[in-house]
Coordinates of C-alpha atoms and ligand atoms in Angstrom, one line a residue:
M1 CA 104.9 122.3 92.8
T2 CA 107.6 119.7 92.5
A3 CA 110.5 118.8 94.7
G4 CA 113.8 118.4 92.8
V5 CA 115.2 115.2 91.5
V6 CA 116.4 112.7 94.1
E7 CA 119.4 110.6 93.0
T8 CA 120.2 108.4 95.9
V9 CA 118.3 105.7 97.8
A10 CA 119.1 107.3 101.1
A11 CA 117.7 110.7 100.1
L12 CA 114.6 109.1 98.7
R13 CA 114.0 107.1 101.9
E14 CA 114.5 110.2 104.0
R15 CA 112.1 112.2 101.9
L16 CA 109.4 109.5 101.9
D17 CA 109.8 108.8 105.6
R18 CA 108.7 112.4 106.2
S19 CA 105.5 111.8 104.1
R20 CA 104.8 108.5 105.8
G21 CA 105.3 110.1 109.2
A22 CA 102.7 112.7 108.4
G23 CA 100.3 109.9 107.4
I24 CA 100.5 110.7 103.7
S25 CA 99.9 107.8 101.3
I26 CA 102.6 107.1 98.7
G27 CA 102.0 106.2 95.1
L28 CA 104.9 104.8 93.0
V29 CA 105.1 105.1 89.2
P30 CA 108.1 103.2 87.8
T31 CA 109.3 104.2 84.4
M32 CA 112.3 104.2 82.1
G33 CA 111.7 107.9 81.2
A34 CA 111.1 109.4 77.8
L35 CA 107.8 110.1 79.2
H36 CA 104.7 110.2 77.0
A37 CA 100.9 110.1 77.2
G38 CA 100.9 106.5 78.4
H39 CA 103.1 107.4 81.4
T40 CA 101.0 110.5 82.0
A41 CA 97.9 108.4 82.4
L42 CA 99.7 106.4 85.2
I43 CA 100.9 109.6 86.9
E44 CA 97.5 111.3 86.7
R45 CA 95.8 108.2 88.2
A46 CA 98.4 108.2 91.0
R47 CA 97.9 111.9 91.6
R48 CA 94.2 111.3 92.1
E49 CA 94.7 108.4 94.5
C50 CA 97.8 109.2 96.6
G51 CA 99.0 112.1 98.7
C52 CA 102.6 111.8 97.6
V53 CA 103.4 110.7 94.0
V54 CA 106.9 109.3 93.2
V55 CA 108.0 108.8 89.6
T56 CA 111.1 106.8 89.1
I57 CA 113.1 107.2 85.9
F58 CA 115.7 104.5 85.5
V59 CA 116.7 102.7 82.3
N60 CA 117.4 99.4 83.9
P61 CA 120.3 97.6 82.2
L62 CA 119.4 94.3 83.8
Q63 CA 116.2 94.0 81.7
F64 CA 117.8 94.6 78.3
D65 CA 118.6 91.5 76.3
R66 CA 120.2 93.4 73.4
E67 CA 123.1 95.9 73.9
D68 CA 121.9 98.1 70.9
D69 CA 118.4 98.4 72.4
L70 CA 119.9 99.7 75.7
R71 CA 122.3 102.0 73.9
R72 CA 119.7 103.7 71.7
Y73 CA 116.9 103.8 74.3
P74 CA 115.7 107.4 74.4
R75 CA 116.9 109.5 77.4
T76 CA 115.2 112.8 77.8
L77 CA 115.6 113.7 81.5
E78 CA 115.1 117.5 81.3
A79 CA 111.9 117.1 79.3
D80 CA 110.7 114.4 81.7
L81 CA 111.3 116.6 84.7
D82 CA 109.2 119.3 83.0
T83 CA 106.4 116.8 82.5
C84 CA 106.6 115.7 86.1
R85 CA 106.5 119.3 87.2
S86 CA 103.4 120.0 85.1
L87 CA 101.7 116.9 86.6
D88 CA 102.4 118.0 90.1
V89 CA 104.6 115.0 90.9
D90 CA 106.1 115.3 94.4
V91 CA 109.3 113.4 93.9
V92 CA 111.3 112.2 90.9
F93 CA 113.8 109.4 91.7
A94 CA 116.4 109.2 88.9
P95 CA 119.3 107.1 90.2
R96 CA 122.5 106.4 88.3
D97 CA 123.2 102.7 87.4
D98 CA 125.8 102.4 90.2
E99 CA 123.3 103.7 92.8
M100 CA 120.8 100.9 91.9
Y101 CA 123.6 98.3 91.3
P102 CA 126.7 99.2 93.3
S103 CA 128.0 95.8 92.3
P104 CA 126.5 93.1 90.0
P105 CA 123.5 91.7 92.0
A106 CA 124.1 88.2 93.5
C107 CA 120.3 87.8 94.0
T108 CA 117.7 88.3 91.3
V109 CA 114.1 87.3 91.0
R110 CA 113.7 84.3 88.8
V111 CA 110.2 84.1 87.2
D112 CA 108.7 80.7 86.3
R113 CA 105.8 79.9 83.9
L114 CA 104.5 83.5 83.7
A115 CA 107.6 84.4 81.7
D116 CA 107.6 81.3 79.5
H117 CA 105.6 82.8 76.6
L118 CA 105.1 86.1 74.8
C119 CA 108.0 88.5 75.5
G120 CA 109.5 86.2 78.1
R121 CA 110.1 83.6 75.4
H122 CA 111.8 86.0 73.0
R123 CA 113.8 88.2 75.4
P124 CA 115.9 85.9 77.6
G125 CA 116.4 87.4 81.1
H126 CA 114.1 90.3 80.5
F127 CA 111.5 89.6 83.1
E128 CA 114.1 88.5 85.6
G129 CA 115.6 92.0 85.2
V130 CA 112.2 93.7 85.4
A131 CA 111.0 91.7 88.5
T132 CA 114.3 92.4 90.2
V133 CA 114.3 96.2 89.7
V134 CA 110.6 96.5 90.6
L135 CA 111.1 94.6 93.8
K136 CA 114.0 96.9 94.6
L137 CA 112.0 100.0 93.9
L138 CA 109.1 98.7 96.0
Q139 CA 111.5 98.0 98.9
I140 CA 113.1 101.4 98.6
A141 CA 109.9 103.5 98.3
Q142 CA 107.5 101.2 100.2
P143 CA 104.4 102.7 98.5
Q144 CA 100.8 101.9 99.3
R145 CA 100.1 101.7 95.6
A146 CA 102.2 101.1 92.5
Y147 CA 101.0 101.9 89.0
F148 CA 101.7 99.8 85.8
G149 CA 100.3 99.9 82.3
E150 CA 98.2 97.2 80.6
K151 CA 100.4 98.0 77.6
D152 CA 102.9 95.6 79.3
A153 CA 100.3 93.1 80.5
Q154 CA 102.7 90.2 81.0
Q155 CA 105.0 92.5 83.0
T156 CA 102.0 93.6 85.2
A157 CA 100.9 90.0 85.7
I158 CA 104.5 89.1 86.8
I159 CA 104.7 92.1 89.2
R160 CA 101.4 91.0 90.8
R161 CA 102.9 87.6 91.3
V162 CA 106.2 89.0 92.7
V163 CA 104.2 91.0 95.2
R164 CA 102.2 87.9 96.2
D165 CA 105.2 85.6 96.4
F166 CA 107.3 88.0 98.4
N167 CA 104.5 89.4 100.6
V168 CA 105.0 93.0 99.6
P169 CA 102.3 95.2 101.1
V170 CA 101.4 97.2 98.1
D171 CA 98.3 97.5 95.8
I172 CA 99.2 97.0 92.2
V173 CA 97.0 99.3 90.0
E174 CA 96.8 98.5 86.2
V175 CA 96.1 101.5 83.9
P176 CA 94.5 100.9 80.4
I177 CA 96.6 101.4 77.3
V178 CA 96.8 104.9 75.8
R179 CA 96.8 104.9 72.0
E180 CA 97.4 107.3 69.2
P181 CA 94.3 108.3 67.3
D182 CA 94.9 105.5 64.7
G183 CA 95.2 102.9 67.4
L184 CA 99.0 102.6 67.7
A185 CA 99.9 102.0 71.3
I186 CA 102.1 104.9 72.6
S187 CA 105.6 103.7 73.4
S188 CA 109.0 105.4 74.1
R189 CA 110.3 103.4 71.1
N190 CA 107.9 105.0 68.7
V191 CA 110.4 107.9 68.3
H192 CA 112.6 105.5 66.4
L193 CA 110.0 105.0 63.6
S194 CA 110.6 106.8 60.3
R195 CA 107.5 108.4 58.7
G196 CA 106.9 105.3 56.5
E197 CA 107.4 102.9 59.4
R198 CA 105.0 104.9 61.5
R199 CA 102.4 104.5 58.9
V200 CA 102.6 100.6 58.8
A201 CA 103.3 100.3 62.6
V202 CA 99.6 100.5 63.2
S203 CA 99.2 97.0 61.6
L204 CA 100.0 95.4 64.9
Y205 CA 96.9 96.9 66.4
R206 CA 94.9 96.0 63.4
V207 CA 95.9 92.4 63.7
L208 CA 94.9 92.4 67.4
C209 CA 91.5 93.9 66.5
E210 CA 91.0 91.2 63.9
V211 CA 91.6 88.6 66.6
Q212 CA 89.1 90.4 68.8
R213 CA 86.6 90.5 66.0
H214 CA 86.9 86.7 65.3
I215 CA 86.5 85.9 69.1
A216 CA 83.5 88.3 69.5
A217 CA 81.9 86.4 66.5
G218 CA 82.2 83.1 68.4
R219 CA 85.3 81.5 66.9
T220 CA 86.9 79.2 69.4
D221 CA 90.0 77.6 67.6
A222 CA 92.9 79.8 68.8
A223 CA 95.4 78.6 66.1
E224 CA 92.9 79.3 63.3
V225 CA 92.0 82.7 64.7
R226 CA 95.7 83.6 64.9
R227 CA 96.5 82.3 61.4
Q228 CA 93.7 84.3 59.9
A229 CA 94.4 87.5 61.8
A230 CA 98.2 87.3 61.0
A231 CA 97.3 87.0 57.3
C232 CA 96.0 90.6 57.5
L233 CA 99.5 92.0 58.0
P234 CA 100.4 94.1 54.9
A235 CA 103.2 92.6 52.7
D236 CA 106.1 94.9 53.6
D237 CA 109.7 93.8 53.9
G238 CA 110.2 95.9 57.0
L239 CA 107.5 94.1 59.0
R240 CA 108.2 90.9 60.9
L241 CA 105.7 89.5 63.3
E242 CA 107.8 88.0 66.2
Y243 CA 104.8 86.5 67.9
L244 CA 101.0 86.6 68.1
E245 CA 99.6 84.5 70.9
L246 CA 96.3 84.1 72.7
V247 CA 96.8 83.5 76.4
D248 CA 94.9 83.2 79.6
P249 CA 94.8 86.7 81.1
G250 CA 95.7 85.5 84.6
N251 CA 98.5 82.9 84.1
M252 CA 99.7 84.0 80.7
Q253 CA 99.6 80.5 79.3
P254 CA 98.5 79.9 75.7
V255 CA 95.0 78.7 75.2
E256 CA 93.9 76.3 72.4
R257 CA 90.1 76.7 72.7
I258 CA 88.6 80.0 73.5
T259 CA 85.9 79.5 76.2
G260 CA 86.3 82.7 78.2
P261 CA 88.2 86.0 78.1
V262 CA 91.7 85.8 76.5
R263 CA 94.4 88.3 76.0
V264 CA 95.8 88.5 72.5
A265 CA 99.4 89.8 72.5
G266 CA 101.8 90.5 69.7
A267 CA 105.3 91.8 69.0
L268 CA 106.0 93.3 65.6
W269 CA 109.4 94.4 64.3
V270 CA 109.0 97.5 62.2
G271 CA 112.5 97.9 60.6
A272 CA 114.9 97.9 63.6
T273 CA 112.2 98.8 66.1
R274 CA 110.3 96.2 68.1
L275 CA 106.8 97.1 69.2
I276 CA 104.4 95.2 71.5
D277 CA 100.7 95.5 72.1
N278 CA 97.8 93.5 73.4
L279 CA 94.0 93.4 73.7
L280 CA 91.6 91.7 76.0
C281 CA 89.0 89.7 74.0
K282 CA 85.7 88.3 75.1
P283 CA 83.7 85.6 73.5
P284 CA 80.0 86.2 73.0
G285 CA 77.5 85.5 75.7
Ligands
LIG301 P1 108.3 102.1 80.4 O1 108.9 103.5 80.7 O2 108.2 101.8 79.0 O3 109.1 101.0 81.2 O4 106.9 102.1 81.0 C1 106.6 102.5 82.3 C2 105.2 102.2 82.6 O5 104.3 102.9 81.8 C3 104.9 100.7 82.5 O6 104.0 100.2 83.5 C4 104.1 100.6 81.2 O7 103.2 99.5 81.1 C5 103.4 101.9 81.2 N1 103.1 102.3 79.8 C6 103.9 102.5 78.8 N2 103.3 102.8 77.6 C7 101.9 102.9 78.0 C8 100.7 103.2 77.2 N3 100.7 103.4 76.0 N4 99.6 103.2 77.9 C9 99.6 102.8 79.3 N5 100.7 102.6 80.0 C10 101.8 102.6 79.4

Protein backbone atom coordinates (compact mmCIF):
# COMPACT_ATOMS: atom_id res chain seq x y z
CA MET A 1 0.00 0.00 0.00
CA THR A 2 1.29 3.48 -0.73
CA ALA A 3 -0.18 6.83 0.01
CA GLY A 4 -0.06 9.21 -2.92
CA VAL A 5 2.58 11.77 -3.66
CA VAL A 6 2.87 14.70 -1.31
CA GLU A 7 4.05 17.91 -2.96
CA THR A 8 4.04 20.47 -0.19
CA VAL A 9 5.98 20.84 3.03
CA ALA A 10 2.78 21.53 4.95
CA ALA A 11 1.08 18.35 3.69
CA LEU A 12 4.15 16.23 4.46
CA ARG A 13 4.41 17.65 7.99
CA GLU A 14 0.73 16.96 8.60
CA ARG A 15 1.04 13.38 7.31
CA LEU A 16 4.14 12.66 9.40
CA ASP A 17 2.74 14.31 12.55
CA ARG A 18 0.03 11.66 12.46
CA SER A 19 2.62 8.84 12.37
CA ARG A 20 4.72 10.46 15.06
CA GLY A 21 1.61 10.95 17.21
CA ALA A 22 0.90 7.23 16.90
CA GLY A 23 4.47 6.45 18.06
CA ILE A 24 5.58 5.23 14.62
CA SER A 25 9.27 5.74 13.74
CA ILE A 26 10.04 7.62 10.55
CA GLY A 27 12.78 6.69 8.08
CA LEU A 28 13.84 9.19 5.39
CA VAL A 29 15.42 8.23 2.06
CA PRO A 30 16.49 11.36 0.13
CA THR A 31 16.91 10.82 -3.63
CA MET A 32 16.89 12.73 -6.89
CA GLY A 33 14.64 10.10 -8.48
CA ALA A 34 15.33 7.95 -11.55
CA LEU A 35 15.23 5.18 -8.98
CA HIS A 36 17.42 2.11 -9.50
CA ALA A 37 18.67 -0.87 -7.52
CA GLY A 38 20.97 1.37 -5.43
CA HIS A 39 18.01 3.40 -4.21
CA THR A 40 16.03 0.20 -3.72
CA ALA A 41 18.65 -1.06 -1.26
CA LEU A 42 18.24 2.12 0.81
CA ILE A 43 14.45 1.90 0.74
CA GLU A 44 14.41 -1.80 1.66
CA ARG A 45 16.71 -1.16 4.60
CA ALA A 46 14.46 1.70 5.76
CA ARG A 47 11.42 -0.54 5.31
CA ARG A 48 12.96 -3.16 7.60
CA GLU A 49 13.95 -0.63 10.27
CA CYS A 50 11.17 1.98 10.36
CA GLY A 51 7.40 2.06 10.74
CA CYS A 52 6.91 4.85 8.21
CA VAL A 53 9.17 5.16 5.16
CA VAL A 54 9.40 8.51 3.35
CA VAL A 55 11.18 8.71 0.00
CA THR A 56 11.96 12.18 -1.28
CA ILE A 57 12.37 12.81 -4.98
CA PHE A 58 13.86 16.19 -5.71
CA VAL A 59 16.42 17.16 -8.32
CA ASN A 60 18.06 19.85 -6.24
CA PRO A 61 19.19 22.71 -8.51
CA LEU A 62 21.41 24.10 -5.74
CA GLN A 63 23.86 21.19 -5.97
CA PHE A 64 24.44 21.24 -9.73
CA ASP A 65 27.60 23.00 -10.81
CA ARG A 66 26.85 22.55 -14.52
CA GLU A 67 23.66 23.71 -16.22
CA ASP A 68 23.76 20.90 -18.83
CA ASP A 69 24.02 18.24 -16.10
CA LEU A 70 20.90 19.62 -14.39
CA ARG A 71 19.04 19.88 -17.69
CA ARG A 72 19.74 16.31 -18.78
CA TYR A 73 19.38 14.69 -15.36
CA PRO A 74 16.88 11.80 -15.87
CA ARG A 75 13.37 12.47 -14.56
CA THR A 76 11.09 9.42 -14.38
CA LEU A 77 8.47 10.27 -11.74
CA GLU A 78 5.76 7.83 -12.85
CA ALA A 79 8.14 4.86 -12.89
CA ASP A 80 9.60 6.02 -9.55
CA LEU A 81 6.14 6.03 -8.00
CA ASP A 82 5.59 2.46 -9.24
CA THR A 83 8.90 1.44 -7.67
CA CYS A 84 7.94 3.08 -4.37
CA ARG A 85 4.55 1.37 -4.46
CA SER A 86 6.18 -2.02 -5.03
CA LEU A 87 8.53 -1.43 -2.09
CA ASP A 88 5.67 -0.50 0.23
CA VAL A 89 6.85 3.08 0.75
CA ASP A 90 4.40 5.04 2.91
CA VAL A 91 4.97 8.55 1.59
CA VAL A 92 6.69 10.00 -1.47
CA PHE A 93 7.63 13.66 -1.14
CA ALA A 94 8.16 15.17 -4.59
CA PRO A 95 8.16 18.95 -4.22
CA ARG A 96 8.53 21.45 -7.04
CA ASP A 97 11.57 23.71 -7.04
CA ASP A 98 9.57 26.68 -5.77
CA GLU A 99 8.21 24.66 -2.85
CA MET A 100 11.74 23.92 -1.62
CA TYR A 101 13.10 27.34 -2.60
CA PRO A 102 10.26 29.90 -2.65
CA SER A 103 13.02 32.49 -2.98
CA PRO A 104 16.76 32.09 -3.44
CA PRO A 105 18.07 30.95 -0.03
CA ALA A 106 19.82 33.61 2.05
CA CYS A 107 21.29 30.93 4.33
CA THR A 108 23.17 27.87 3.11
CA VAL A 109 25.43 25.30 4.79
CA ARG A 110 29.08 26.01 4.05
CA VAL A 111 31.22 22.89 4.36
CA ASP A 112 34.88 23.21 5.37
CA ARG A 113 37.71 20.70 4.91
CA LEU A 114 35.48 17.69 4.31
CA ALA A 115 34.61 19.19 0.93
CA ASP A 116 38.16 20.26 0.04
CA HIS A 117 39.06 17.13 -1.95
CA LEU A 118 37.49 14.51 -4.24
CA CYS A 119 34.19 15.77 -5.73
CA GLY A 120 34.23 18.90 -3.58
CA ARG A 121 37.39 20.08 -5.31
CA HIS A 122 36.01 19.54 -8.80
CA ARG A 123 32.39 20.62 -8.32
CA PRO A 124 32.36 24.09 -6.77
CA GLY A 125 29.32 24.64 -4.53
CA HIS A 126 28.11 21.07 -4.92
CA PHE A 127 28.35 19.99 -1.28
CA GLU A 128 27.04 23.32 -0.04
CA GLY A 129 23.92 22.57 -2.12
CA VAL A 130 23.74 18.98 -0.87
CA ALA A 131 24.22 19.89 2.80
CA THR A 132 21.63 22.66 2.52
CA VAL A 133 18.92 20.52 0.92
CA VAL A 134 19.53 17.56 3.24
CA LEU A 135 19.38 19.80 6.31
CA LYS A 136 16.08 21.19 4.99
CA LEU A 137 14.69 17.69 4.39
CA LEU A 138 15.74 16.58 7.88
CA GLN A 139 14.04 19.64 9.38
CA ILE A 140 10.90 19.05 7.36
CA ALA A 141 10.50 15.30 7.98
CA GLN A 142 12.25 15.03 11.39
CA PRO A 143 12.97 11.32 10.91
CA GLN A 144 14.57 9.01 13.47
CA ARG A 145 16.76 7.58 10.74
CA ALA A 146 17.97 8.82 7.35
CA TYR A 147 19.53 6.54 4.73
CA PHE A 148 22.44 7.38 2.43
CA GLY A 149 24.62 5.34 0.08
CA GLU A 150 28.30 4.53 0.47
CA LYS A 151 28.37 5.21 -3.29
CA ASP A 152 28.55 8.91 -2.35
CA ALA A 153 30.92 8.39 0.59
CA GLN A 154 32.08 12.01 0.75
CA GLN A 155 28.45 13.16 0.77
CA THR A 156 27.58 10.73 3.58
CA ALA A 157 30.60 11.89 5.63
CA ILE A 158 29.47 15.50 5.15
CA ILE A 159 25.88 14.70 6.17
CA ARG A 160 27.16 13.02 9.34
CA ARG A 161 29.05 16.19 10.12
CA VAL A 162 26.07 18.47 9.38
CA VAL A 163 23.99 16.41 11.79
CA ARG A 164 26.69 16.68 14.44
CA ASP A 165 27.39 20.40 13.95
CA PHE A 166 23.70 21.38 13.92
CA ASN A 167 22.57 18.92 16.64
CA VAL A 168 20.02 17.22 14.42
CA PRO A 169 18.50 14.28 16.33
CA VAL A 170 18.72 11.63 13.59
CA ASP A 171 20.70 8.43 13.02
CA ILE A 172 22.51 8.42 9.69
CA VAL A 173 22.56 4.93 8.17
CA GLU A 174 25.07 4.16 5.40
CA VAL A 175 24.12 1.45 2.91
CA PRO A 176 26.79 -0.45 0.86
CA ILE A 177 27.24 0.22 -2.86
CA VAL A 178 25.03 -1.78 -5.22
CA ARG A 179 26.88 -2.80 -8.40
CA GLU A 180 26.13 -4.30 -11.80
CA PRO A 181 27.39 -7.88 -12.24
CA ASP A 182 30.64 -6.61 -13.85
CA GLY A 183 31.27 -4.23 -10.92
CA LEU A 184 30.05 -0.89 -12.33
CA ALA A 185 28.41 1.08 -9.52
CA ILE A 186 24.74 1.63 -10.35
CA SER A 187 23.95 5.30 -10.96
CA SER A 188 21.10 7.33 -12.43
CA ARG A 189 23.64 8.74 -14.89
CA ASN A 190 24.44 5.28 -16.34
CA VAL A 191 21.43 5.67 -18.67
CA HIS A 192 23.43 8.28 -20.59
CA LEU A 193 26.09 5.72 -21.58
CA SER A 194 26.11 4.36 -25.12
CA ARG A 195 26.71 0.64 -25.49
CA GLY A 196 30.41 1.20 -26.18
CA GLU A 197 30.74 3.63 -23.28
CA ARG A 198 28.98 1.19 -20.96
CA ARG A 199 31.60 -1.43 -21.82
CA VAL A 200 34.55 0.79 -20.82
CA ALA A 201 32.76 2.47 -17.89
CA VAL A 202 33.68 -0.48 -15.68
CA SER A 203 37.35 0.57 -15.88
CA LEU A 204 36.79 2.96 -12.97
CA TYR A 205 35.88 0.03 -10.72
CA ARG A 206 38.84 -1.93 -12.06
CA VAL A 207 41.24 0.89 -11.19
CA LEU A 208 39.81 1.04 -7.66
CA CYS A 209 40.20 -2.75 -7.32
CA GLU A 210 43.79 -2.40 -8.46
CA VAL A 211 44.41 0.13 -5.66
CA GLN A 212 42.75 -2.26 -3.21
CA ARG A 213 45.00 -5.08 -4.41
CA HIS A 214 48.20 -3.03 -3.95
CA ILE A 215 47.14 -1.98 -0.44
CA ALA A 216 46.18 -5.53 0.56
CA ALA A 217 49.66 -6.57 -0.63
CA GLY A 218 51.23 -4.13 1.84
CA ARG A 219 52.13 -1.18 -0.40
CA THR A 220 52.20 2.02 1.64
CA ASP A 221 53.18 4.83 -0.76
CA ALA A 222 49.84 6.36 -1.78
CA ALA A 223 51.22 8.34 -4.74
CA GLU A 224 52.91 5.26 -6.17
CA VAL A 225 49.82 3.09 -5.69
CA ARG A 226 47.68 5.72 -7.43
CA ARG A 227 50.09 6.07 -10.33
CA GLN A 228 50.30 2.33 -10.95
CA ALA A 229 46.55 1.78 -10.67
CA ALA A 230 45.72 4.71 -12.96
CA ALA A 231 48.04 3.22 -15.57
CA CYS A 232 45.55 0.32 -15.87
CA LEU A 233 42.96 2.56 -17.53
CA PRO A 234 42.49 1.45 -21.13
CA ALA A 235 43.76 3.88 -23.78
CA ASP A 236 40.44 5.27 -24.99
CA ASP A 237 39.86 8.82 -26.17
CA GLY A 238 36.47 8.89 -24.46
CA LEU A 239 37.91 8.21 -20.99
CA ARG A 240 39.30 10.92 -18.72
CA LEU A 241 40.18 10.28 -15.09
CA GLU A 242 39.15 13.46 -13.24
CA TYR A 243 40.62 12.34 -9.95
CA LEU A 244 41.86 9.26 -8.14
CA GLU A 245 42.59 9.89 -4.48
CA LEU A 246 43.30 7.91 -1.33
CA VAL A 247 41.74 9.55 1.70
CA ASP A 248 41.19 8.99 5.39
CA PRO A 249 37.66 7.48 5.54
CA GLY A 250 36.65 9.74 8.44
CA ASN A 251 37.86 13.23 7.51
CA MET A 252 38.24 12.72 3.75
CA GLN A 253 41.77 14.19 3.76
CA PRO A 254 44.39 12.69 1.41
CA VAL A 255 46.87 10.28 2.94
CA GLU A 256 50.49 9.95 1.85
CA ARG A 257 51.44 6.77 3.73
CA ILE A 258 48.94 3.96 4.09
CA THR A 259 49.05 2.81 7.69
CA GLY A 260 45.36 1.97 8.26
CA PRO A 261 42.09 1.73 6.33
CA VAL A 262 41.79 4.25 3.47
CA ARG A 263 39.05 5.04 1.01
CA VAL A 264 40.08 5.17 -2.62
CA ALA A 265 37.70 7.32 -4.64
CA GLY A 266 37.65 8.25 -8.30
CA ALA A 267 35.72 10.20 -10.88
CA LEU A 268 35.87 9.13 -14.51
CA TRP A 269 34.47 10.96 -17.50
CA VAL A 270 33.11 8.50 -20.03
CA GLY A 271 32.32 10.68 -23.03
CA ALA A 272 30.02 13.40 -21.66
CA THR A 273 29.05 11.40 -18.57
CA ARG A 274 30.82 11.73 -15.24
CA LEU A 275 30.86 8.63 -13.03
CA ILE A 276 32.09 8.30 -9.45
CA ASP A 277 32.92 5.27 -7.34
CA ASN A 278 34.94 4.32 -4.26
CA LEU A 279 36.20 1.36 -2.22
CA LEU A 280 37.35 0.94 1.34
CA CYS A 281 40.84 -0.60 1.38
CA LYS A 282 42.61 -2.26 4.29
CA PRO A 283 46.32 -2.92 4.63
CA PRO A 284 47.34 -6.41 5.74
CA GLY A 285 47.55 -7.35 9.40
P1 LIG B 1 20.84 10.18 -5.86
O1 LIG B 1 19.41 9.97 -6.29
O2 LIG B 1 21.84 9.86 -6.89
O3 LIG B 1 21.06 11.53 -5.20
O4 LIG B 1 21.08 9.12 -4.71
C1 LIG B 1 20.24 9.05 -3.59
C2 LIG B 1 20.89 8.16 -2.56
O5 LIG B 1 21.07 6.85 -3.11
C3 LIG B 1 22.26 8.65 -2.10
O6 LIG B 1 22.37 8.47 -0.70
C4 LIG B 1 23.20 7.76 -2.85
O7 LIG B 1 24.43 7.56 -2.20
C5 LIG B 1 22.41 6.47 -2.91
N1 LIG B 1 22.87 5.63 -4.02
C6 LIG B 1 22.98 5.98 -5.32
N2 LIG B 1 23.50 4.98 -6.05
C7 LIG B 1 23.74 3.96 -5.19
C8 LIG B 1 24.30 2.65 -5.33
N3 LIG B 1 24.72 2.18 -6.49
N4 LIG B 1 24.39 1.89 -4.21
C9 LIG B 1 23.99 2.37 -3.00
N5 LIG B 1 23.47 3.60 -2.81
C10 LIG B 1 23.34 4.38 -3.89
